[in-house]
Tab-separated table of C-alpha atoms in Angstrom:
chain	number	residue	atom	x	y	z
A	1	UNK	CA	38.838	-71.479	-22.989
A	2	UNK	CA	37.688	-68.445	-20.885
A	3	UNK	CA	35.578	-69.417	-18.082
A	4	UNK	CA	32.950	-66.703	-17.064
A	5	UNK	CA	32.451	-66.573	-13.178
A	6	UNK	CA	28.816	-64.298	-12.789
A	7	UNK	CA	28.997	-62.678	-8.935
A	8	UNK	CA	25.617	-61.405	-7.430
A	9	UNK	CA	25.395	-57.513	-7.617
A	10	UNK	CA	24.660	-57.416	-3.922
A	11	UNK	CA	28.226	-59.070	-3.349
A	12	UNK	CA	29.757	-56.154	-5.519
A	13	UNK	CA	31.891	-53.436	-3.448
A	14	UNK	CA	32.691	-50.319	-5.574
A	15	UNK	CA	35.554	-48.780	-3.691
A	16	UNK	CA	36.297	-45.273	-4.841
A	17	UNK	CA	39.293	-43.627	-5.734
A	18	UNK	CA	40.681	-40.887	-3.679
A	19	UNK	CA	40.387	-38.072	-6.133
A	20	UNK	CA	36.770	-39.461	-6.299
A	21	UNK	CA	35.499	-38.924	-3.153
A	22	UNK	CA	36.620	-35.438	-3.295
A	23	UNK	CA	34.289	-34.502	-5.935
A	24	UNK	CA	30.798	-34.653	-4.024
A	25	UNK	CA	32.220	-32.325	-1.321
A	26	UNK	CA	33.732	-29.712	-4.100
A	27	UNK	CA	29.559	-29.627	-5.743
A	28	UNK	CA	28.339	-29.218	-2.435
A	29	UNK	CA	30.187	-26.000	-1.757
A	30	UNK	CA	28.900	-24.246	-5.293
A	31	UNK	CA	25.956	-22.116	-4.476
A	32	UNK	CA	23.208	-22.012	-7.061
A	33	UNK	CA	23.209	-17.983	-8.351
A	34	UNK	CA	19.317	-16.802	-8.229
A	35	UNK	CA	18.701	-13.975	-10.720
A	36	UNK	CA	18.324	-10.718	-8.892
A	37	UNK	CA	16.446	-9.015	-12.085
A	38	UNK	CA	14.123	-10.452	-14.799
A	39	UNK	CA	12.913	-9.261	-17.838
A	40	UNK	CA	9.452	-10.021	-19.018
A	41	UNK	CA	7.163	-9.236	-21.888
A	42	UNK	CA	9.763	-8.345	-24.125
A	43	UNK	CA	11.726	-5.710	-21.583
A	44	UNK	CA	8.277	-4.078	-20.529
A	45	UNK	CA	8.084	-5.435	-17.552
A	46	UNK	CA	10.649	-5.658	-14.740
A	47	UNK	CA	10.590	-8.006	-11.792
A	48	UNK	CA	13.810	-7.514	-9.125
A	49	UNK	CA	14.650	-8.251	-5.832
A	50	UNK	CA	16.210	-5.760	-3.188
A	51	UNK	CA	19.314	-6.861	-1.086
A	52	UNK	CA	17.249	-6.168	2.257
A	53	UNK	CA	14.260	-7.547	1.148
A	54	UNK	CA	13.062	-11.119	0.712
A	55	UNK	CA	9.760	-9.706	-2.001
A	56	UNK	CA	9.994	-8.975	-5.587
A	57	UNK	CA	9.130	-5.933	-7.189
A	58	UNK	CA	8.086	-4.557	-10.146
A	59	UNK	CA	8.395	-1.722	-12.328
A	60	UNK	CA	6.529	-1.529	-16.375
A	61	UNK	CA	6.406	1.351	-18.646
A	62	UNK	CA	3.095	3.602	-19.364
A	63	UNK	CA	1.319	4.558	-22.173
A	64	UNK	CA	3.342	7.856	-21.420
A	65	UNK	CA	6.571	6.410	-21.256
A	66	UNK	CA	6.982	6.581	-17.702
A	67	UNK	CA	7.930	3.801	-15.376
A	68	UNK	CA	5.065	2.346	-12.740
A	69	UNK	CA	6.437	0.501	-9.590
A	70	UNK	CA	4.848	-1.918	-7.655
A	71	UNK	CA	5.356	-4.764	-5.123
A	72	UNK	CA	4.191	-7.959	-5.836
A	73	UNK	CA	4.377	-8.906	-2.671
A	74	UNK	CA	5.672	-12.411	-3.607
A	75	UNK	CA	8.968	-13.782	-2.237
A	76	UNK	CA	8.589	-16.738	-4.937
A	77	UNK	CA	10.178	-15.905	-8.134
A	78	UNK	CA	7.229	-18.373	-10.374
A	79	UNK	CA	4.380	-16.226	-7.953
A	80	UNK	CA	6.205	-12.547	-8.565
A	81	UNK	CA	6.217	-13.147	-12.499
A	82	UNK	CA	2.582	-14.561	-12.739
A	83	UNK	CA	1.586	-11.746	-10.291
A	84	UNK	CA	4.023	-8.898	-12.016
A	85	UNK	CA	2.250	-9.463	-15.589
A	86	UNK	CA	-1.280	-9.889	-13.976
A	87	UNK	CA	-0.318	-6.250	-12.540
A	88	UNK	CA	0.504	-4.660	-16.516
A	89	UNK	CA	-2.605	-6.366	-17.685
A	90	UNK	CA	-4.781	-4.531	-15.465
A	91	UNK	CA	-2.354	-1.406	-15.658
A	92	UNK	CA	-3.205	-1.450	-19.611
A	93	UNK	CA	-6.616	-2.419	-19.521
A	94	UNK	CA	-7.180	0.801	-17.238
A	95	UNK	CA	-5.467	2.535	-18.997
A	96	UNK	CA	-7.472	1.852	-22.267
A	97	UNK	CA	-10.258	2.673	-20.493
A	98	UNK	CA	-8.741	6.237	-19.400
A	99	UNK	CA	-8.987	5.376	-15.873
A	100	UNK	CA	-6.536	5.809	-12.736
A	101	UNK	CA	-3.714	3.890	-12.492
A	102	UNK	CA	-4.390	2.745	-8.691
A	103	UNK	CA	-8.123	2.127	-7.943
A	104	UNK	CA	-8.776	4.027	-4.053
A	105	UNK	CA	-10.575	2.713	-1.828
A	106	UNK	CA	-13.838	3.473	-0.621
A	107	UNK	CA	-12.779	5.486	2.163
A	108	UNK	CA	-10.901	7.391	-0.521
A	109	UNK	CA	-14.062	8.426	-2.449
A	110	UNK	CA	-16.188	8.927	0.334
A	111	UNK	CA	-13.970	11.672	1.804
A	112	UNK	CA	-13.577	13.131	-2.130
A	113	UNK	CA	-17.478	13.290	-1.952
A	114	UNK	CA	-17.900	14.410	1.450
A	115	UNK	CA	-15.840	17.709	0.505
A	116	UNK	CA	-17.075	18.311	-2.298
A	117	UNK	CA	-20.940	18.806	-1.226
A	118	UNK	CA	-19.625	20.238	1.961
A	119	UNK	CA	-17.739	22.600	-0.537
A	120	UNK	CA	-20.937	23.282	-2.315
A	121	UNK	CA	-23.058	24.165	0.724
A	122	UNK	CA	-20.498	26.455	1.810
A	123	UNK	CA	-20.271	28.463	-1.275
A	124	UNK	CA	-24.354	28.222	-1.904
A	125	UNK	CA	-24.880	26.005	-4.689
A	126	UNK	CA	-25.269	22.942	-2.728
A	127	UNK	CA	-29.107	21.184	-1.880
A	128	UNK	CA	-30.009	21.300	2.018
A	129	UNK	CA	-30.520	17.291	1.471
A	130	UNK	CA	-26.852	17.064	0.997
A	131	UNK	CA	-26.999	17.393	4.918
A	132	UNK	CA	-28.667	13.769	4.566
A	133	UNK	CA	-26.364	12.537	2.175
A	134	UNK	CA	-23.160	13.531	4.518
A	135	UNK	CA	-25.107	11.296	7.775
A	136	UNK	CA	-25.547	8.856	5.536
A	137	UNK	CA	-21.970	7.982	4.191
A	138	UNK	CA	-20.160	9.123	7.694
A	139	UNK	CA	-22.643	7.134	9.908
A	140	UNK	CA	-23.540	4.009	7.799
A	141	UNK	CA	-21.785	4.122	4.373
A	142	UNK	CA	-17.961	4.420	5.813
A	143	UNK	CA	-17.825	2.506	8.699
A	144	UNK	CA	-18.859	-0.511	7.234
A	145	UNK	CA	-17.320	-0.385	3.698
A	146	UNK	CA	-14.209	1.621	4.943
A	147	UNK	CA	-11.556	-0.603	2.640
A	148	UNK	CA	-13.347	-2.359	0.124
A	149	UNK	CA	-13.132	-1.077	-3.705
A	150	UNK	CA	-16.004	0.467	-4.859
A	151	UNK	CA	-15.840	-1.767	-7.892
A	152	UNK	CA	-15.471	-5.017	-6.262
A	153	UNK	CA	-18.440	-4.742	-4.174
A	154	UNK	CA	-21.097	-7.724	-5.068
A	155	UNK	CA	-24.735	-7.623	-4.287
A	156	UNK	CA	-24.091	-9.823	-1.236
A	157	UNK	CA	-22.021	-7.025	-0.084
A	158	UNK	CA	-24.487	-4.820	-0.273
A	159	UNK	CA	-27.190	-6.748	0.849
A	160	UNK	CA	-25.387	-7.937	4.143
A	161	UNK	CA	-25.260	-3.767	4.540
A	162	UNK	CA	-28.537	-3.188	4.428
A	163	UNK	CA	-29.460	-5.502	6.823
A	164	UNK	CA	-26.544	-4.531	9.324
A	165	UNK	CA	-27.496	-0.784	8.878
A	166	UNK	CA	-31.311	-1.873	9.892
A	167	UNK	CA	-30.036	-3.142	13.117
A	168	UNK	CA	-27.801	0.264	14.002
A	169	UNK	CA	-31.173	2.464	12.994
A	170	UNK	CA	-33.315	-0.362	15.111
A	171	UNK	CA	-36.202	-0.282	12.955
A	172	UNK	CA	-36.867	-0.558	9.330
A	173	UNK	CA	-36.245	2.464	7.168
A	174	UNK	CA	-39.032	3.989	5.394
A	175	UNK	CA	-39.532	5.006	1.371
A	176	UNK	CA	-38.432	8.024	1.587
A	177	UNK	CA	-35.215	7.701	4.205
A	178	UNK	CA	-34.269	4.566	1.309
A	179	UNK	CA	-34.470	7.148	-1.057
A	180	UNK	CA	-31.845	9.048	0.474
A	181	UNK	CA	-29.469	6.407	0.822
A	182	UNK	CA	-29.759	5.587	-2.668
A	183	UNK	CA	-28.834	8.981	-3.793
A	184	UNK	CA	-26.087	9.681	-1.589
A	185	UNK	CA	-25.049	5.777	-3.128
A	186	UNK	CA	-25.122	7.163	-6.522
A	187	UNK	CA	-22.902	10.415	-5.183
A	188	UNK	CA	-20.671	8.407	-4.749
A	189	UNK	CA	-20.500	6.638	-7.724
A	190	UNK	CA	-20.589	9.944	-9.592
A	191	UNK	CA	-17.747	10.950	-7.948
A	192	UNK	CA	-15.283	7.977	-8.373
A	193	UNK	CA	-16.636	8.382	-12.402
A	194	UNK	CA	-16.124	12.075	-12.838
A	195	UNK	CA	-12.093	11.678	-11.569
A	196	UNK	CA	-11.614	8.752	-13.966
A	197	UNK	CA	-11.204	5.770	-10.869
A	198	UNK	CA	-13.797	3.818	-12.180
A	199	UNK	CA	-15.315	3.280	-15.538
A	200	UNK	CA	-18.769	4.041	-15.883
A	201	UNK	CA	-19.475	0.593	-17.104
A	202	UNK	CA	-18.531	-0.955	-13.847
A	203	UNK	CA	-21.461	-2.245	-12.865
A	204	UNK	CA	-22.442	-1.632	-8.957
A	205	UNK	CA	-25.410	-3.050	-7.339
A	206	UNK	CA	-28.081	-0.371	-6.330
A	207	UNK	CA	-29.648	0.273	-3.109
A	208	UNK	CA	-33.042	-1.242	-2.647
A	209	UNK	CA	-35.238	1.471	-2.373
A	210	UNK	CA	-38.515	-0.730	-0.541
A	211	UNK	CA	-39.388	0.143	2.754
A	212	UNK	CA	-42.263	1.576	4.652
A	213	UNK	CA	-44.603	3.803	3.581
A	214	UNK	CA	-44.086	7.247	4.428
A	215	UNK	CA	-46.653	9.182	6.538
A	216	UNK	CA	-48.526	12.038	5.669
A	217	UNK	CA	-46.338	14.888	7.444
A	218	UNK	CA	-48.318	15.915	10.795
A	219	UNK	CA	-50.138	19.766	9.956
A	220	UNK	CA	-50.110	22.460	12.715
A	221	UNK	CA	-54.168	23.288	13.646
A	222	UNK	CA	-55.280	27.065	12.828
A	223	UNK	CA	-55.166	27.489	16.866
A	224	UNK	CA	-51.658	25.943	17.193
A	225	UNK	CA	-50.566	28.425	14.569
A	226	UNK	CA	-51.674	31.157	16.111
A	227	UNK	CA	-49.904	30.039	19.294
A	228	UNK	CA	-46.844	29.778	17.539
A	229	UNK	CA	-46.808	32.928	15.744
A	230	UNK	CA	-47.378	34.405	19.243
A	231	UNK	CA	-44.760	33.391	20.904
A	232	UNK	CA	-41.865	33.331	18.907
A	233	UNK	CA	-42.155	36.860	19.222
A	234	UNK	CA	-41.434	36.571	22.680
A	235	UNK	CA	-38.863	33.617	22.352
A	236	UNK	CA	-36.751	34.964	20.037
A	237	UNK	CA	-35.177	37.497	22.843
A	238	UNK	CA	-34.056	34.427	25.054
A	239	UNK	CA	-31.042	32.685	23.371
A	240	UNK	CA	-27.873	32.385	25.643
A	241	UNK	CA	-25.588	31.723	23.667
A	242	UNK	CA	-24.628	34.559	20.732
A	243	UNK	CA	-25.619	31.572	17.938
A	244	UNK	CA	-29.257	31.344	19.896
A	245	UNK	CA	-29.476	34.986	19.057
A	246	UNK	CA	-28.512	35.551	15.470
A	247	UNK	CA	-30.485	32.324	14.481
A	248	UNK	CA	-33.545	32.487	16.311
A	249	UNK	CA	-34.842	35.937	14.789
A	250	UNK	CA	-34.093	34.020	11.344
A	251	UNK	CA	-35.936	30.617	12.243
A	252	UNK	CA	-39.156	33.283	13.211
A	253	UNK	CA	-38.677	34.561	9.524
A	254	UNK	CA	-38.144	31.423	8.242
A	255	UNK	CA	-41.058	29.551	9.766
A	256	UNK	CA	-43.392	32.714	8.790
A	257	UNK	CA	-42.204	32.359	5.139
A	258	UNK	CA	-42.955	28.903	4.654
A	259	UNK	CA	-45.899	29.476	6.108
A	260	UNK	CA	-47.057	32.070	4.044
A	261	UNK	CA	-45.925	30.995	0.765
A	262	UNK	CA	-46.023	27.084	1.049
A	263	UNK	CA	-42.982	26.687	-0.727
A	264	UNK	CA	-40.341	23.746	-0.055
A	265	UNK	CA	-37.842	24.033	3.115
A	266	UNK	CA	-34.305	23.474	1.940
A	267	UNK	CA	-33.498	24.177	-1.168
A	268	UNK	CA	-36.470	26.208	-2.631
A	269	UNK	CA	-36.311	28.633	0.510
A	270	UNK	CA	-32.818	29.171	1.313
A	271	UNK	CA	-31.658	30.161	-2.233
A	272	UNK	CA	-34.054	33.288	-2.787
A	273	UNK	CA	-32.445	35.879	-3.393
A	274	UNK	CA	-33.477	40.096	-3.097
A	275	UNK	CA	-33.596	39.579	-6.761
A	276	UNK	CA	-36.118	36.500	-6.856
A	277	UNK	CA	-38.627	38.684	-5.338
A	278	UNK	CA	-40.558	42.230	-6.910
A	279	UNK	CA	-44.316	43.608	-7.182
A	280	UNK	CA	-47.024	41.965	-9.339
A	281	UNK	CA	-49.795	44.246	-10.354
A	282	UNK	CA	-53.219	42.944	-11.104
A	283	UNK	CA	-55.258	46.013	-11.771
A	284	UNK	CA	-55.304	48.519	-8.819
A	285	UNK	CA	-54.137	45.529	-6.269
A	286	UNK	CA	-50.258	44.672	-5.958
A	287	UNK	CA	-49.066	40.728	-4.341
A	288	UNK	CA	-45.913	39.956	-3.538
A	289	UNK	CA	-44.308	37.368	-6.086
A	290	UNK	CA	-41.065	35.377	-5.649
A	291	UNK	CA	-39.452	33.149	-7.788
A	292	UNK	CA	-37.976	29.758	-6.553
A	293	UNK	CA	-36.365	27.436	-7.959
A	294	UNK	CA	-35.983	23.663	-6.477
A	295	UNK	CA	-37.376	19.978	-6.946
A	296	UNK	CA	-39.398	20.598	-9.481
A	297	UNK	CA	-38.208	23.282	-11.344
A	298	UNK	CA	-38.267	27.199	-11.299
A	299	UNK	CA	-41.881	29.107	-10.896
A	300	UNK	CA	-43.344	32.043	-9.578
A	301	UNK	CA	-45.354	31.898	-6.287
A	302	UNK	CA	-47.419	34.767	-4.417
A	303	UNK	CA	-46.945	35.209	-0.892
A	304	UNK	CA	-49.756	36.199	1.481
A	305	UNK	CA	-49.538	40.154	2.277
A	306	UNK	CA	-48.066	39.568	5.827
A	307	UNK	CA	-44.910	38.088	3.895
A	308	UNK	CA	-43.802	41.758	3.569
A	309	UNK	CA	-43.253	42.384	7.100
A	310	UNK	CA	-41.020	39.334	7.150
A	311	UNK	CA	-38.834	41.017	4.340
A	312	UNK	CA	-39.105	44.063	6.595
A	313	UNK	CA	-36.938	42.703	9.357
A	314	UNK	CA	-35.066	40.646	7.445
A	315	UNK	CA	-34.215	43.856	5.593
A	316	UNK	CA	-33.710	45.838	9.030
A	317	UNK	CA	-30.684	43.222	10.094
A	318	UNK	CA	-28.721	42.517	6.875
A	319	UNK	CA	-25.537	44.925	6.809
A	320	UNK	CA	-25.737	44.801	2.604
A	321	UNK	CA	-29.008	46.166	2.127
A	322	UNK	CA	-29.468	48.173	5.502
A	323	UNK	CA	-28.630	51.097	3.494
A	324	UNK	CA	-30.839	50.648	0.615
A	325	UNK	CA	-34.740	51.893	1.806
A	326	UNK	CA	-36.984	49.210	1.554
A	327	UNK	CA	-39.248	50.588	-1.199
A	328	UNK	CA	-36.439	50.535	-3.344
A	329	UNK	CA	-35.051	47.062	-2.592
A	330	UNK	CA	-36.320	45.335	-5.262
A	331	UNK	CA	-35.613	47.460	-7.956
A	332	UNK	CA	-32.386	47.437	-7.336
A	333	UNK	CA	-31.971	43.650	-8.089
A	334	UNK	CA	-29.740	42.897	-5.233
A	335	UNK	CA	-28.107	39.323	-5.637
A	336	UNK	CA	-27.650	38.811	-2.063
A	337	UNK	CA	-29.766	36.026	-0.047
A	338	UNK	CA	-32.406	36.969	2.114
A	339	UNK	CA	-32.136	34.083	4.893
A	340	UNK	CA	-29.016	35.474	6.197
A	341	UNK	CA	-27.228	36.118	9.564
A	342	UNK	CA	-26.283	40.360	9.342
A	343	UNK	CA	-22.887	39.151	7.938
A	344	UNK	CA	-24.179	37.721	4.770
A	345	UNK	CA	-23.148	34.046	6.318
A	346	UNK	CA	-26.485	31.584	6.578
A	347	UNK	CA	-26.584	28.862	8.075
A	348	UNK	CA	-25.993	25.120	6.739
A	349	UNK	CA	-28.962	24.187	8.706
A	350	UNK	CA	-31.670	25.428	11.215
A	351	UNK	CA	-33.329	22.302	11.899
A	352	UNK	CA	-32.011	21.776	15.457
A	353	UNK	CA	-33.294	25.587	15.826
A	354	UNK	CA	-36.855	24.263	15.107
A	355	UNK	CA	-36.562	21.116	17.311
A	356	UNK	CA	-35.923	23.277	20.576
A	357	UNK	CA	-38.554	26.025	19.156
A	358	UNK	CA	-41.330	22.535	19.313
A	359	UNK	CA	-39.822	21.649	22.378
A	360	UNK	CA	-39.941	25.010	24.361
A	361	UNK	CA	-43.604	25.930	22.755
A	362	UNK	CA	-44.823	22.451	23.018
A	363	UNK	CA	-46.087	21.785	19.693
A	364	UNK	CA	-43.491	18.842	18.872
A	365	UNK	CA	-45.595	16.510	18.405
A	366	UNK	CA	-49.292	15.972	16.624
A	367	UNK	CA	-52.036	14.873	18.658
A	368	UNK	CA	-51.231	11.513	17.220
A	369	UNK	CA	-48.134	11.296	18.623
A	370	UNK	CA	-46.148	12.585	15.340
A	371	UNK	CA	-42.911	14.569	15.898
A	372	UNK	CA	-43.284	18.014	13.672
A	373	UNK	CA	-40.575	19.206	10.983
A	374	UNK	CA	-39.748	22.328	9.024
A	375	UNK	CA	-41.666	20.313	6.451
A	376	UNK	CA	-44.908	20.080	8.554
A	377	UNK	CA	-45.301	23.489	7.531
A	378	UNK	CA	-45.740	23.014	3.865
A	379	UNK	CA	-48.543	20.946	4.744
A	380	UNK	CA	-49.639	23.464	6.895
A	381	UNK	CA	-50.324	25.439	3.966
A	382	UNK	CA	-51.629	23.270	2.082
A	383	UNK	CA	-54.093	22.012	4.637
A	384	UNK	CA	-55.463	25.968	5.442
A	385	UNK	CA	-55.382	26.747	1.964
A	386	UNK	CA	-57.842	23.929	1.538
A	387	UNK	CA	-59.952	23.994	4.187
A	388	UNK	CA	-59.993	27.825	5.218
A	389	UNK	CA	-59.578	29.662	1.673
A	390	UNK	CA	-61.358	27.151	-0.368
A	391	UNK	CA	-58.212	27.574	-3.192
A	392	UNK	CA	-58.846	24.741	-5.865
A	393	UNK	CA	-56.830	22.407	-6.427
A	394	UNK	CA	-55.419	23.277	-9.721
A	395	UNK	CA	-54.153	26.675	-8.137
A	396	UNK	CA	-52.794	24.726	-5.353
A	397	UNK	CA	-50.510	22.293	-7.575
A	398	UNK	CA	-49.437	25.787	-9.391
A	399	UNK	CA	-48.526	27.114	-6.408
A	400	UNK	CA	-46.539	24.392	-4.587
A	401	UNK	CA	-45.001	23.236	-7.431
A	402	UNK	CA	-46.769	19.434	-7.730
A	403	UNK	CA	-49.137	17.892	-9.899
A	404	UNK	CA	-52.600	18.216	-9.237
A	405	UNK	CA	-53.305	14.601	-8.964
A	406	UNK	CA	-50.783	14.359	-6.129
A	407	UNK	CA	-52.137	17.143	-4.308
A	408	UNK	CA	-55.303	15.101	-4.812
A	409	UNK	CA	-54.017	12.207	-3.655
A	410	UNK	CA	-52.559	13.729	-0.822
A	411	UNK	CA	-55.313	15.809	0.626
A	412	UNK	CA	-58.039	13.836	-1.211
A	413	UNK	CA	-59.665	13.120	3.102
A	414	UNK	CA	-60.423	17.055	3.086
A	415	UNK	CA	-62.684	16.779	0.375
A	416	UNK	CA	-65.694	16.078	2.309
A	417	UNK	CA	-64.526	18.373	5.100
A	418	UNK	CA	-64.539	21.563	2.029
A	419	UNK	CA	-67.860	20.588	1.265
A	420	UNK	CA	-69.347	19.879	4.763
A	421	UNK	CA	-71.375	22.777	4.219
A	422	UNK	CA	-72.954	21.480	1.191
A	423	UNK	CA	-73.084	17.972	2.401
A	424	UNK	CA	-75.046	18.865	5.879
């Protein structure tokens, strides 16, 4: 009979073999071989590693049969393949969409819009508010959204903006300063659509456009005209510098224009042309008519009869037309601008010019303490038209190119003033 002896496993000793205890050592030295290349999505994607780097790339075909590379950026190999097809899913959608394969940045726009309007001002199809525009996105726009994607900014984004660009301007922007920002926003926008980076049903959050209300621009007085007129004659023939002296006769033409005609600085006024401009006969009497075209839309406009001694110097000074008499120049439909340095070249802007003409005649600012503009002569116009030459309203709005019920609305106070003679 077999007897069965049962020994606690603790008490058991398993003593190994020599060949045995060779073994573990022999694994130890096999080294596990990582892949060096993968292929994913059946072959169209790519992930592989370089010798000297520790990161995998990637490379997929295009729509066009051409290979995109990338890096993931990812030294783990379960990160780099989660990250390479996330990469050729947004590659494809893009491409559905007909967009660019690498979204820029907003830096990368801003500088594709910036020369563009800069290009358009120099070559004369560009609006003087681009000037605006530019300050905007190189003093407020770029600096604070320099790397972000256009795209992935949120409304947060742009709120935090708005209320970081209040504190650099130290006060709260009014109406018509928001307005600007918005455009030159939407520039942008236009921009980044029109060369295919984004789509243009990426939605991006707007500017708000809610600020103060804008003042009533301060008018010159009938005497402070008159001063003015007077002494840019003299002024004129003191610049220092050769700039002073080609722009300051042009600011005195510029300044008598507006306020002649009432038409809109920028835009409306520097694109007349020798060819806007001709004779309009009314019966034995002959105006002055120009056509501008701006804001609103093209019209015709009749300047006051001392207009034509503006043309005359302007006329006198330009080398294109010097040659051509003056009774003549009109006829001949000459396509050149008339708010020109002798060269031909004019100016991107002359507002600075006007600043130091306020400052050195002292008219700067209204007796209520507002600083004049190139735009406080429009209302100028408006204001002596009204009050001095009793024009109706209705003939007014024709003239300056706005409804009548905002010409009411803006001069609606002088009402009572027209009619003081009735009313006393």
């Amino acid at each position: 009979m077999t007897k069965v002896i049962k020994v606690p496993e603790s008490h058991l000793e398993v003593i190994s073999s020599p060949q045995q205890e060779s073994q573990p050592s022999a694994l130890s030295q096999l080294k596990y071989a990582e892949p060096t290349e993968l292929y994913l999505r059946d072959g169209e994607v790519v992930i592989h590693r370089r010798p000297e780097s520790p990161l995998w790339h990637c490379r997929f075909k295009l729509q066009d049969g051409s290979w995109h590379r990338q890096t993931t950026k990812q030294a783990s190999i379960e990160h780099a393949v989660r990250t390479a097809c996330d990469l050729y899913d947004e590659t494809r959608f893009r491409q559905r969409l007909g967009l660019a394969q690498k979204s820029p940045t907003f830096a990368e726009i801003a500088h594709a819009t910036l020369y563009s309007m800069r290009q358009d001002l120099d070559v004369g199809i560009g609006k003087s508010v681009y000037g605006s525009y530019i300050t905007c996105i190189e003093k407020y726009f770029l600096p604070y959204f320099q790397d972000k994607r256009l795209e992935e900014i949120t409304y947060t984004d742009v709120h935090e903006f708005e209320v970081w660009r209040n504190r650099q301007m130290n006060r709260v922007p009014r109406v018509s300063t928001l307005n600007n920002f918005a455009s030159a926003w939407t520039k942008l926008q236009i921009t980044a659509i029109n060369k295919g980076w984004i789509s243009d049903r990426v939605a991006i959050p707007k500017l708000t456009a809610r600020g103060l209300k804008g003042k009533t621009r301060p008018a010159f007085t009938r005497e402070e005209i008159d001063h003015l007129l007077e002494f840019m004659k003299d002024w004129i023939n003191h610049g220092r510098l050769e700039i002073e002296q080609l722009t300051r006769p042009l600011l005195r033409d510029y300044v008598e224009m507006l306020l002649y005609t009432g038409m809109r600085h920028g835009t409306e006024a520097l694109n007349i042309c020798w060819n806007n401009i001709e004779w309009h006969t009314q019966g034995d009497k002959k105006y002055l008519r120009i056509w501008v075209s701006g804001k609103t839309g093209g019209r015709w406009l009749i300047a006051k009869h001392k207009a034509v001694d503006v043309l005359k110097r302007l006329h006198s000074r330009q080398e294109v037309v010097y040659e051509i008499p003056f009774d003549r120049l009109f006829e001949t439909r000459c396509p050149e601008k008339i708010f020109v340095f002798p060269n031909g070249h004019q100016p991107m802007r002359i507002d600075g010019a006007f600043k130091r003409l306020m400052r050195d005649s002292g008219l700067g600012l209204s007796h209520d303490g507002q600083m004049r503009t190139l735009y406080s002569l429009r209302h100028t116009y408006a204001t002596l038209e009204l009050l001095e030459n009793k024009t109706d309203i209705h003939t007014l709005s024709k003239q300056m190119g706005n409804s009548a019920a905002m010409i009411d609305r803006h001069y609606s106070k002088l009402t009572a003033t027209m009619a003081a003679d009735r009313l006393a």
